[in-house]
Amino acid sequence: MRTQVCIIGSGPSGLILGQLLSNAGIDNVILDRVDRDYILGRIRAGVLEVGAVELLDRVGAGVRMHKEGLIHDGFELSFSGRRHRIRLKELTGTSVMVYGQTELTRDLMDHRDATGGKTIYDAANVTPHDFDSAKPYVTYEKDGVTHRIDCDFIAGCDGYHGVCRASVQDKGIQNYEKVYPFGWLGILADVPPVHHELIYANHARGFALCSQRSLTRSRYYVQVPLTDKVEEWSDDAFWDEIRRRLPADVAEAMQTGPSIEKSIAPLRSFVAEPLRFGSLFLVGDAGHIVPPTGAKGLNLAASDVHYLFEGLQEFYADKKTAGVDAYSQRALSRIWKAERFSWSMTMLMHRFPAEGEFGQKVQEAELDYLSSSTAAQTSMAENYVGLPY
Ligand code: FAS
Ligand code: PHB
């Protein structure tokens, strides 16, 4: 088989890139090692920046998002028994869209199927070859047969544990990483959200987050030690713990119910440099990871795709390589600003016992300053809604 761009990974990065390419008449194939249902079974991001919303609209997969998504003009910080609202819309003129990654991915998959896009699921042992030559290709196994796809470019949209970044470890890659000493225990339940906007809580017992997927489905998180196992947490234990970490009126109002998903995710900050190796590009989680505190993971994948598509479109239209040559530097400039923001929000809102009482007092002072400074709130707001592409 031959295609122009071979995309490895059918998550948000691969699907958005694939649709942009198809809409521009650039032939592409997506390979994924699992099937559609497995991908849709993973519960992940919940907040979309305006840039991601505009990309979904641009590829023609945004209809349900506008019907079912929730526009949020702010979010709350809870700390020291107080609540402070960060007024996103008033401070930046921009809102965010609350619409789950699962639904966004479903919309993209349905649209790709409806527009004739080719995706090969359950592709085993996907391997990029000769990406430092003019004739790269990808092999994979399916139904006991090894297949080969010759292409011009390979888009590594295969996430943090994918094969693409692993394939360039001896090509001068530089990995930057910070692992946090805790995880997020998340629960999804068909109960109405406790508040109409998100609440991020800094509490002596640890961080908590009240998020949502719709007016009838809520997503909650609590910070837990890395040694915790999800099977050790009953639903009741989760509900009791998150209510301990919230202001009394919020805890009182919280509706609880059986979890439909419960999992623990580790937190790390990670960036690989560069993001391009010949005709192989690292996109989205394949190239970087942020702690979810700033809701940047999925949104960074969107801006990576925006930059890479601009380069590929220019290459196929004008045979120019300036855009693909600039991809890594353009993407990394925005990635590092989001990494900084996600790190800073994580350091501000979580309990770090190793930092002792002094660290706790510094957090409280920063939150107190934030609640009294429009300049500080504006800085947090413009990073949260997303810096320009
Ligand atoms: P993805 O990981 O989504 O997709 C990669 C795809 O590549 C997968 O379908 C995988 O099956 C496939 N793949 C992997 N290796 C392969 C191989 N060798 N061959 C073929 N295919 C391969 N972000 C937020 O903003 N908020 C959150 O709350 C949040 N929670 C998260 C929780 C978890 C547990 C994780 C892991 C991430 C979370 N994220 C969150 C970040 C997440 O939303 C990512 O940013 C987003 O999925 C990035 O999309 P992709 O780059 O497409 O990578
Ligand atoms: C979510 O709804 O999953 C979510 C929202 C905001 C975050 C992290 C996760 O910062």
Short mmCIF file of C-alpha atoms and ligand atoms in Angstrom, two decimals:
data_model
loop_
_atom_site.label_atom_id
_atom_site.label_comp_id
_atom_site.label_asym_id
_atom_site.label_seq_id
_atom_site.Cartn_x
_atom_site.Cartn_y
_atom_site.Cartn_z
CA MET A 1 0.00 0.00 0.00
CA ARG A 2 1.15 3.59 -0.56
CA THR A 3 -0.09 6.80 1.05
CA GLN A 4 1.22 10.34 1.46
CA VAL A 5 1.07 10.52 5.29
CA CYS A 6 1.01 7.43 7.51
CA ILE A 7 -0.46 8.32 10.92
CA ILE A 8 0.32 6.02 13.85
CA GLY A 9 -2.37 6.41 16.54
CA SER A 10 -6.12 6.95 16.41
CA GLY A 11 -6.45 9.25 19.41
CA PRO A 12 -7.32 12.96 19.13
CA SER A 13 -3.94 13.83 17.52
CA GLY A 14 -4.17 11.22 14.78
CA LEU A 15 -7.85 11.73 14.08
CA ILE A 16 -7.73 15.54 13.86
CA LEU A 17 -4.61 15.42 11.67
CA GLY A 18 -6.12 12.72 9.47
CA GLN A 19 -9.29 14.72 8.90
CA LEU A 20 -7.41 17.95 8.12
CA LEU A 21 -5.28 16.06 5.58
CA SER A 22 -8.25 14.30 3.99
CA ASN A 23 -10.19 17.56 3.72
CA ALA A 24 -7.15 19.05 1.93
CA GLY A 25 -6.98 16.11 -0.48
CA ILE A 26 -3.82 14.69 1.09
CA ASP A 27 -3.99 10.90 1.25
CA ASN A 28 -3.44 9.35 4.70
CA VAL A 29 -3.93 6.12 6.62
CA ILE A 30 -4.32 5.78 10.40
CA LEU A 31 -2.99 2.69 12.21
CA ASP A 32 -3.85 1.81 15.80
CA ARG A 33 -2.82 -1.19 17.85
CA VAL A 34 -6.21 -1.49 19.56
CA ASP A 35 -9.76 -1.21 18.35
CA ARG A 36 -12.26 1.63 18.37
CA ASP A 37 -14.13 0.45 21.47
CA TYR A 38 -10.94 0.17 23.51
CA ILE A 39 -9.98 3.74 22.60
CA LEU A 40 -13.47 5.02 23.45
CA GLY A 41 -13.34 3.16 26.77
CA ARG A 42 -10.56 5.39 28.10
CA ILE A 43 -11.86 8.32 30.19
CA ARG A 44 -9.54 11.31 29.80
CA ALA A 45 -9.76 15.02 29.15
CA GLY A 46 -12.76 17.23 29.74
CA VAL A 47 -11.91 20.86 28.91
CA LEU A 48 -11.31 22.25 25.40
CA GLU A 49 -9.58 25.53 24.58
CA VAL A 50 -11.05 27.70 21.83
CA GLY A 51 -8.27 26.53 19.49
CA ALA A 52 -9.32 22.90 19.86
CA VAL A 53 -12.99 23.83 19.38
CA GLU A 54 -12.11 25.72 16.19
CA LEU A 55 -10.15 22.74 14.87
CA LEU A 56 -13.11 20.41 15.48
CA ASP A 57 -15.32 22.87 13.58
CA ARG A 58 -12.76 23.19 10.80
CA VAL A 59 -12.61 19.43 10.21
CA GLY A 60 -16.42 19.21 10.27
CA ALA A 61 -16.75 17.18 13.48
CA GLY A 62 -17.99 19.86 15.88
CA VAL A 63 -21.80 19.62 15.52
CA ARG A 64 -22.52 17.46 18.62
CA MET A 65 -19.89 19.35 20.65
CA HIS A 66 -21.87 22.58 20.18
CA LYS A 67 -25.15 20.78 20.92
CA GLU A 68 -24.03 18.90 24.03
CA GLY A 69 -20.89 20.72 25.19
CA LEU A 70 -21.04 23.25 28.03
CA ILE A 71 -19.55 26.74 27.70
CA HIS A 72 -17.80 27.75 30.92
CA ASP A 73 -16.96 31.42 31.56
CA GLY A 74 -14.98 30.70 34.73
CA PHE A 75 -13.86 28.19 37.32
CA GLU A 76 -13.39 28.28 41.10
CA LEU A 77 -10.44 27.85 43.40
CA SER A 78 -11.21 26.56 46.90
CA PHE A 79 -8.59 27.08 49.63
CA SER A 80 -8.29 27.98 53.33
CA GLY A 81 -12.08 27.68 53.70
CA ARG A 82 -12.65 30.25 50.92
CA ARG A 83 -13.79 30.09 47.27
CA HIS A 84 -12.54 32.42 44.55
CA ARG A 85 -13.86 32.48 41.00
CA ILE A 86 -11.42 33.01 38.13
CA ARG A 87 -13.49 35.06 35.65
CA LEU A 88 -12.20 33.66 32.37
CA LYS A 89 -14.59 35.48 30.04
CA GLU A 90 -14.36 38.85 31.79
CA LEU A 91 -10.57 38.73 32.08
CA THR A 92 -9.71 37.31 28.65
CA GLY A 93 -12.83 37.66 26.49
CA THR A 94 -12.70 33.88 26.01
CA SER A 95 -14.48 30.87 27.51
CA VAL A 96 -13.69 27.13 27.52
CA MET A 97 -15.83 24.25 26.28
CA VAL A 98 -16.50 21.31 28.61
CA TYR A 99 -16.89 18.28 26.34
CA GLY A 100 -15.34 14.89 27.14
CA GLN A 101 -12.46 13.51 25.09
CA THR A 102 -14.40 10.27 24.70
CA GLU A 103 -17.23 12.07 22.88
CA LEU A 104 -14.82 14.20 20.83
CA THR A 105 -12.98 11.04 19.75
CA ARG A 106 -16.25 9.33 18.88
CA ASP A 107 -17.30 12.31 16.74
CA LEU A 108 -13.94 12.29 14.93
CA MET A 109 -14.09 8.53 14.31
CA ASP A 110 -17.67 8.75 13.00
CA HIS A 111 -16.76 11.67 10.74
CA ARG A 112 -13.69 9.84 9.40
CA ASP A 113 -15.83 6.81 8.60
CA ALA A 114 -18.51 9.00 6.98
CA THR A 115 -15.96 10.78 4.80
CA GLY A 116 -14.19 7.60 3.67
CA GLY A 117 -11.04 7.92 5.76
CA LYS A 118 -9.01 4.70 6.17
CA THR A 119 -8.22 3.49 9.71
CA ILE A 120 -6.66 0.10 10.41
CA TYR A 121 -7.37 -1.02 14.00
CA ASP A 122 -5.76 -3.96 15.82
CA ALA A 123 -2.54 -3.34 13.86
CA ALA A 124 0.15 -5.23 15.78
CA ASN A 125 3.85 -4.47 15.94
CA VAL A 126 3.56 -1.18 14.04
CA THR A 127 7.10 -0.09 13.14
CA PRO A 128 8.38 3.06 11.40
CA HIS A 129 11.29 2.44 8.99
CA ASP A 130 13.83 4.57 7.06
CA PHE A 131 12.38 7.88 8.26
CA ASP A 132 15.84 9.41 7.84
CA SER A 133 15.66 8.56 4.12
CA ALA A 134 13.52 9.87 1.27
CA LYS A 135 11.57 6.60 1.26
CA PRO A 136 10.12 5.99 4.71
CA TYR A 137 7.69 3.18 5.29
CA VAL A 138 5.71 1.56 8.09
CA THR A 139 5.11 -2.14 8.69
CA TYR A 140 2.44 -3.79 10.82
CA GLU A 141 0.96 -7.23 11.38
CA LYS A 142 -2.70 -8.10 11.08
CA ASP A 143 -4.41 -11.49 10.79
CA GLY A 144 -1.02 -13.15 10.73
CA VAL A 145 0.18 -11.14 7.71
CA THR A 146 2.91 -8.47 7.73
CA HIS A 147 1.88 -5.39 5.74
CA ARG A 148 3.95 -2.49 4.42
CA ILE A 149 2.81 1.10 3.85
CA ASP A 150 5.14 3.29 1.79
CA CYS A 151 4.70 7.01 2.46
CA ASP A 152 6.25 10.48 2.35
CA PHE A 153 5.80 11.27 6.05
CA ILE A 154 5.08 9.40 9.31
CA ALA A 155 3.04 11.19 12.01
CA GLY A 156 3.79 9.69 15.43
CA CYS A 157 0.43 10.28 17.12
CA ASP A 158 0.84 7.17 19.27
CA GLY A 159 0.86 8.67 22.76
CA TYR A 160 3.32 8.49 25.63
CA HIS A 161 3.78 4.71 25.45
CA GLY A 162 3.92 4.56 21.67
CA VAL A 163 6.54 3.14 19.31
CA CYS A 164 7.52 6.36 17.53
CA ARG A 165 9.42 8.14 20.31
CA ALA A 166 10.91 4.79 21.28
CA SER A 167 12.25 4.52 17.70
CA VAL A 168 14.33 7.69 17.95
CA GLN A 169 16.02 7.27 21.34
CA ASP A 170 19.39 6.85 19.59
CA LYS A 171 18.83 9.81 17.24
CA GLY A 172 19.93 12.59 19.59
CA ILE A 173 16.61 13.05 21.34
CA GLN A 174 16.61 15.00 24.65
CA ASN A 175 13.97 13.95 27.20
CA TYR A 176 12.93 16.38 29.98
CA GLU A 177 10.85 14.86 32.79
CA LYS A 178 9.44 15.56 36.24
CA VAL A 179 7.41 12.85 38.03
CA TYR A 180 5.04 14.00 40.80
CA PRO A 181 4.86 12.06 44.10
CA PHE A 182 1.12 11.36 43.81
CA GLY A 183 -1.64 10.36 41.38
CA TRP A 184 -5.22 11.35 40.62
CA LEU A 185 -8.00 8.94 41.56
CA GLY A 186 -10.83 9.79 39.16
CA ILE A 187 -14.48 8.75 39.24
CA LEU A 188 -17.17 9.13 36.57
CA ALA A 189 -20.77 8.97 37.77
CA ASP A 190 -24.21 9.74 36.36
CA VAL A 191 -25.01 12.35 38.98
CA PRO A 192 -25.58 16.10 38.39
CA PRO A 193 -22.43 18.21 38.87
CA VAL A 194 -22.14 19.78 42.31
CA HIS A 195 -21.55 23.22 40.75
CA HIS A 196 -22.15 24.74 37.32
CA GLU A 197 -18.41 25.40 36.91
CA LEU A 198 -15.27 23.43 37.82
CA ILE A 199 -13.90 23.67 41.37
CA TYR A 200 -10.16 23.09 42.01
CA ALA A 201 -9.54 22.55 45.74
CA ASN A 202 -6.31 22.95 47.74
CA HIS A 203 -6.90 21.17 51.06
CA ALA A 204 -4.66 19.91 53.89
CA ARG A 205 -5.77 16.35 53.00
CA GLY A 206 -4.85 16.86 49.36
CA PHE A 207 -6.07 18.22 46.01
CA ALA A 208 -9.60 17.64 44.72
CA LEU A 209 -11.32 18.59 41.47
CA CYS A 210 -15.02 18.80 40.70
CA SER A 211 -15.50 18.53 36.94
CA GLN A 212 -18.29 17.37 34.67
CA ARG A 213 -19.21 15.85 31.31
CA SER A 214 -22.83 17.10 31.07
CA LEU A 215 -25.64 18.37 33.31
CA THR A 216 -26.24 14.76 34.39
CA ARG A 217 -22.73 13.26 34.39
CA SER A 218 -19.92 14.32 36.75
CA ARG A 219 -16.18 13.71 36.81
CA TYR A 220 -14.38 14.05 40.16
CA TYR A 221 -10.75 13.57 41.21
CA VAL A 222 -8.79 13.39 44.47
CA GLN A 223 -5.02 13.37 44.93
CA VAL A 224 -3.85 9.98 46.23
CA PRO A 225 -0.45 8.47 47.13
CA LEU A 226 1.27 6.63 44.28
CA THR A 227 1.05 3.45 46.38
CA ASP A 228 -2.78 3.46 46.31
CA LYS A 229 -4.59 0.86 44.19
CA VAL A 230 -7.97 1.69 42.66
CA GLU A 231 -9.46 -1.56 44.00
CA GLU A 232 -8.72 -0.26 47.53
CA TRP A 233 -11.13 2.62 46.96
CA SER A 234 -14.85 1.87 47.31
CA ASP A 235 -17.25 4.40 45.84
CA ASP A 236 -18.34 5.38 49.35
CA ALA A 237 -14.73 5.94 50.42
CA PHE A 238 -14.23 8.19 47.39
CA TRP A 239 -17.37 10.27 48.05
CA ASP A 240 -16.47 10.67 51.74
CA GLU A 241 -12.92 11.77 50.88
CA ILE A 242 -13.78 14.31 48.23
CA ARG A 243 -16.42 15.88 50.47
CA ARG A 244 -13.81 16.25 53.24
CA ARG A 245 -11.69 18.34 50.84
CA LEU A 246 -14.47 20.74 49.74
CA PRO A 247 -16.14 23.72 51.46
CA ALA A 248 -19.02 22.57 53.69
CA ASP A 249 -21.76 24.02 51.48
CA VAL A 250 -20.33 22.28 48.41
CA ALA A 251 -19.89 18.98 50.23
CA GLU A 252 -23.44 19.24 51.51
CA ALA A 253 -24.82 19.81 48.01
CA MET A 254 -22.87 16.97 46.33
CA GLN A 255 -25.03 14.20 44.87
CA THR A 256 -23.32 10.81 44.91
CA GLY A 257 -23.97 7.59 43.07
CA PRO A 258 -22.34 4.43 41.67
CA SER A 259 -19.17 4.93 39.62
CA ILE A 260 -19.30 4.01 35.96
CA GLU A 261 -15.52 4.39 35.75
CA LYS A 262 -12.85 4.68 38.41
CA SER A 263 -9.08 4.82 37.82
CA ILE A 264 -5.81 6.21 39.13
CA ALA A 265 -3.58 8.19 36.74
CA PRO A 266 0.03 9.07 37.56
CA LEU A 267 1.15 12.68 37.04
CA ARG A 268 4.23 13.71 35.14
CA SER A 269 5.63 16.61 33.14
CA PHE A 270 7.52 15.43 30.07
CA VAL A 271 8.88 16.94 26.86
CA ALA A 272 10.97 15.34 24.11
CA GLU A 273 13.16 17.55 21.94
CA PRO A 274 13.21 17.80 19.01
CA LEU A 275 9.82 16.62 17.69
CA ARG A 276 11.04 15.86 14.19
CA PHE A 277 13.41 13.17 12.93
CA GLY A 278 13.63 13.29 9.14
CA SER A 279 10.17 12.40 7.88
CA LEU A 280 8.94 11.25 11.33
CA PHE A 281 7.10 13.77 13.53
CA LEU A 282 6.13 13.34 17.21
CA VAL A 283 2.66 14.79 17.85
CA GLY A 284 0.60 15.17 21.05
CA ASP A 285 1.32 12.82 23.95
CA ALA A 286 3.97 11.07 21.83
CA GLY A 287 6.07 14.20 22.33
CA HIS A 288 4.94 15.60 25.67
CA ILE A 289 2.85 15.00 28.80
CA VAL A 290 1.44 17.50 31.28
CA PRO A 291 -0.14 16.91 34.70
CA PRO A 292 -3.90 17.29 34.00
CA THR A 293 -4.25 20.13 36.55
CA GLY A 294 -4.19 22.77 33.83
CA ALA A 295 -6.38 20.79 31.37
CA LYS A 296 -3.71 21.13 28.67
CA GLY A 297 -2.97 17.59 27.44
CA LEU A 298 -5.56 17.26 24.73
CA ASN A 299 -5.33 20.96 23.91
CA LEU A 300 -1.58 20.77 23.25
CA ALA A 301 -2.21 17.84 20.92
CA ALA A 302 -4.54 20.14 18.96
CA SER A 303 -1.94 22.89 18.55
CA ASP A 304 0.74 20.38 17.51
CA VAL A 305 -1.61 19.12 14.80
CA HIS A 306 -2.31 22.68 13.68
CA TYR A 307 1.41 23.39 13.17
CA LEU A 308 2.17 20.07 11.48
CA PHE A 309 -0.80 20.31 9.13
CA GLU A 310 0.24 23.81 8.05
CA GLY A 311 3.66 22.44 7.12
CA LEU A 312 2.33 19.39 5.27
CA GLN A 313 -0.26 21.44 3.40
CA GLU A 314 2.47 23.85 2.23
CA PHE A 315 4.70 20.93 1.19
CA TYR A 316 2.04 19.31 -0.97
CA ALA A 317 0.76 22.60 -2.37
CA ASP A 318 4.06 24.35 -3.10
CA LYS A 319 6.74 21.68 -2.57
CA LYS A 320 8.18 24.00 0.10
CA THR A 321 9.58 22.56 3.34
CA ALA A 322 9.70 25.71 5.51
CA GLY A 323 6.57 24.66 7.41
CA VAL A 324 7.64 21.09 8.15
CA ASP A 325 11.14 22.34 8.97
CA ALA A 326 9.64 24.79 11.51
CA TYR A 327 7.21 22.30 13.10
CA SER A 328 9.34 21.24 16.05
CA GLN A 329 10.39 24.72 17.09
CA ARG A 330 6.89 26.23 16.66
CA ALA A 331 5.23 23.39 18.61
CA LEU A 332 7.84 23.34 21.38
CA SER A 333 7.46 27.09 21.98
CA ARG A 334 3.76 26.64 22.86
CA ILE A 335 4.35 23.26 24.57
CA TRP A 336 6.82 24.66 27.09
CA LYS A 337 4.48 27.53 28.05
CA ALA A 338 1.71 24.99 28.71
CA GLU A 339 4.17 22.76 30.59
CA ARG A 340 5.06 25.71 32.81
CA PHE A 341 1.42 26.56 33.47
CA SER A 342 0.45 22.96 34.22
CA TRP A 343 3.45 22.57 36.53
CA SER A 344 2.66 25.83 38.35
CA MET A 345 -1.01 24.94 38.86
CA THR A 346 0.01 21.49 40.11
CA MET A 347 2.54 22.97 42.56
CA LEU A 348 -0.06 25.50 43.76
CA MET A 349 -2.98 23.12 44.32
CA HIS A 350 -1.54 19.83 45.58
CA ARG A 351 -0.22 18.75 48.97
CA PHE A 352 3.54 18.19 49.03
CA PRO A 353 4.41 16.76 52.48
CA ALA A 354 8.12 16.97 51.65
CA GLU A 355 7.75 20.76 51.43
CA GLY A 356 6.62 20.88 55.11
CA GLU A 357 4.66 23.64 56.80
CA PHE A 358 6.66 26.37 55.04
CA GLY A 359 5.61 25.04 51.64
CA GLN A 360 1.99 24.97 52.79
CA LYS A 361 2.18 28.59 53.96
CA VAL A 362 3.74 29.69 50.66
CA GLN A 363 0.85 28.03 48.76
CA GLU A 364 -1.69 29.80 50.97
CA ALA A 365 0.10 33.13 50.43
CA GLU A 366 0.10 32.64 46.64
CA LEU A 367 -3.60 31.78 46.64
CA ASP A 368 -4.33 34.78 48.87
CA TYR A 369 -2.35 37.03 46.50
CA LEU A 370 -4.13 35.50 43.48
CA SER A 371 -7.54 36.19 44.99
CA SER A 372 -6.66 39.86 45.49
CA SER A 373 -4.74 40.63 42.25
CA THR A 374 -6.48 41.14 38.94
CA ALA A 375 -3.09 40.93 37.23
CA ALA A 376 -2.41 37.50 38.75
CA GLN A 377 -5.93 36.29 37.93
CA THR A 378 -5.57 37.50 34.34
CA SER A 379 -2.32 35.60 33.96
CA MET A 380 -3.93 32.40 35.23
CA ALA A 381 -7.01 32.98 33.06
CA GLU A 382 -5.12 33.57 29.78
CA ASN A 383 -3.07 30.42 30.31
CA TYR A 384 -6.16 28.38 31.21
CA VAL A 385 -8.19 29.43 28.13
CA GLY A 386 -5.12 28.74 26.02
CA LEU A 387 -2.34 30.94 24.64
CA PRO A 388 -2.58 31.83 20.92
CA TYR A 389 -1.37 29.27 18.35
P1 FAS B 1 -3.50 9.23 22.90
O1 FAS B 1 -2.69 8.52 23.94
O2 FAS B 1 -4.87 9.71 23.23
O3 FAS B 1 -3.66 8.28 21.61
C1 FAS B 1 -2.58 7.50 21.18
C2 FAS B 1 -3.14 6.35 20.35
O4 FAS B 1 -2.03 5.65 19.80
C3 FAS B 1 -3.94 5.36 21.17
O5 FAS B 1 -5.19 5.11 20.58
C4 FAS B 1 -3.07 4.11 21.20
O6 FAS B 1 -3.82 2.91 21.18
C5 FAS B 1 -2.25 4.26 19.94
N1 FAS B 1 -0.94 3.60 20.02
C6 FAS B 1 -0.07 3.61 21.05
N2 FAS B 1 1.02 2.89 20.74
C7 FAS B 1 0.82 2.38 19.48
C8 FAS B 1 1.57 1.54 18.62
N3 FAS B 1 2.76 1.06 19.00
N4 FAS B 1 1.04 1.22 17.41
C9 FAS B 1 -0.17 1.73 17.04
N5 FAS B 1 -0.93 2.53 17.81
C10 FAS B 1 -0.43 2.85 19.02
N6 FAS B 1 -5.71 15.60 29.41
C11 FAS B 1 -6.47 16.61 29.89
O7 FAS B 1 -6.45 17.70 29.31
N7 FAS B 1 -7.28 16.43 31.01
C12 FAS B 1 -7.34 15.21 31.65
O8 FAS B 1 -8.06 15.07 32.64
C13 FAS B 1 -6.57 14.13 31.18
N8 FAS B 1 -6.62 12.89 31.80
C14 FAS B 1 -5.81 11.87 31.33
C15 FAS B 1 -5.80 10.60 31.95
C16 FAS B 1 -4.97 9.56 31.48
C17 FAS B 1 -4.97 8.21 32.18
C18 FAS B 1 -4.12 9.80 30.39
C19 FAS B 1 -3.18 8.70 29.89
C20 FAS B 1 -4.12 11.05 29.76
C21 FAS B 1 -4.97 12.09 30.23
N9 FAS B 1 -4.99 13.35 29.61
C22 FAS B 1 -5.76 14.38 30.06
C23 FAS B 1 -4.19 13.61 28.49
C24 FAS B 1 -4.90 13.05 27.27
O9 FAS B 1 -6.16 13.65 27.14
C25 FAS B 1 -3.99 13.27 26.11
O10 FAS B 1 -3.47 14.60 26.10
C26 FAS B 1 -4.63 12.97 24.79
O11 FAS B 1 -5.17 11.68 24.84
C27 FAS B 1 -3.54 13.11 23.73
O12 FAS B 1 -4.02 12.58 22.57
P2 FAS B 1 -3.04 11.76 21.59
O13 FAS B 1 -1.78 12.53 21.40
O14 FAS B 1 -3.88 11.42 20.41
O15 FAS B 1 -2.60 10.44 22.39
C1 PHB B 2 -11.73 16.52 33.46
O1 PHB B 2 -12.93 16.87 33.38
O2 PHB B 2 -11.37 15.33 33.28
C2 PHB B 2 -10.69 17.55 33.81
C3 PHB B 2 -11.04 18.88 33.78
C4 PHB B 2 -10.08 19.83 34.10
C5 PHB B 2 -8.80 19.43 34.46
C6 PHB B 2 -8.46 18.08 34.47
C7 PHB B 2 -9.41 17.13 34.15
O3 PHB B 2 -7.88 20.37 34.79
#
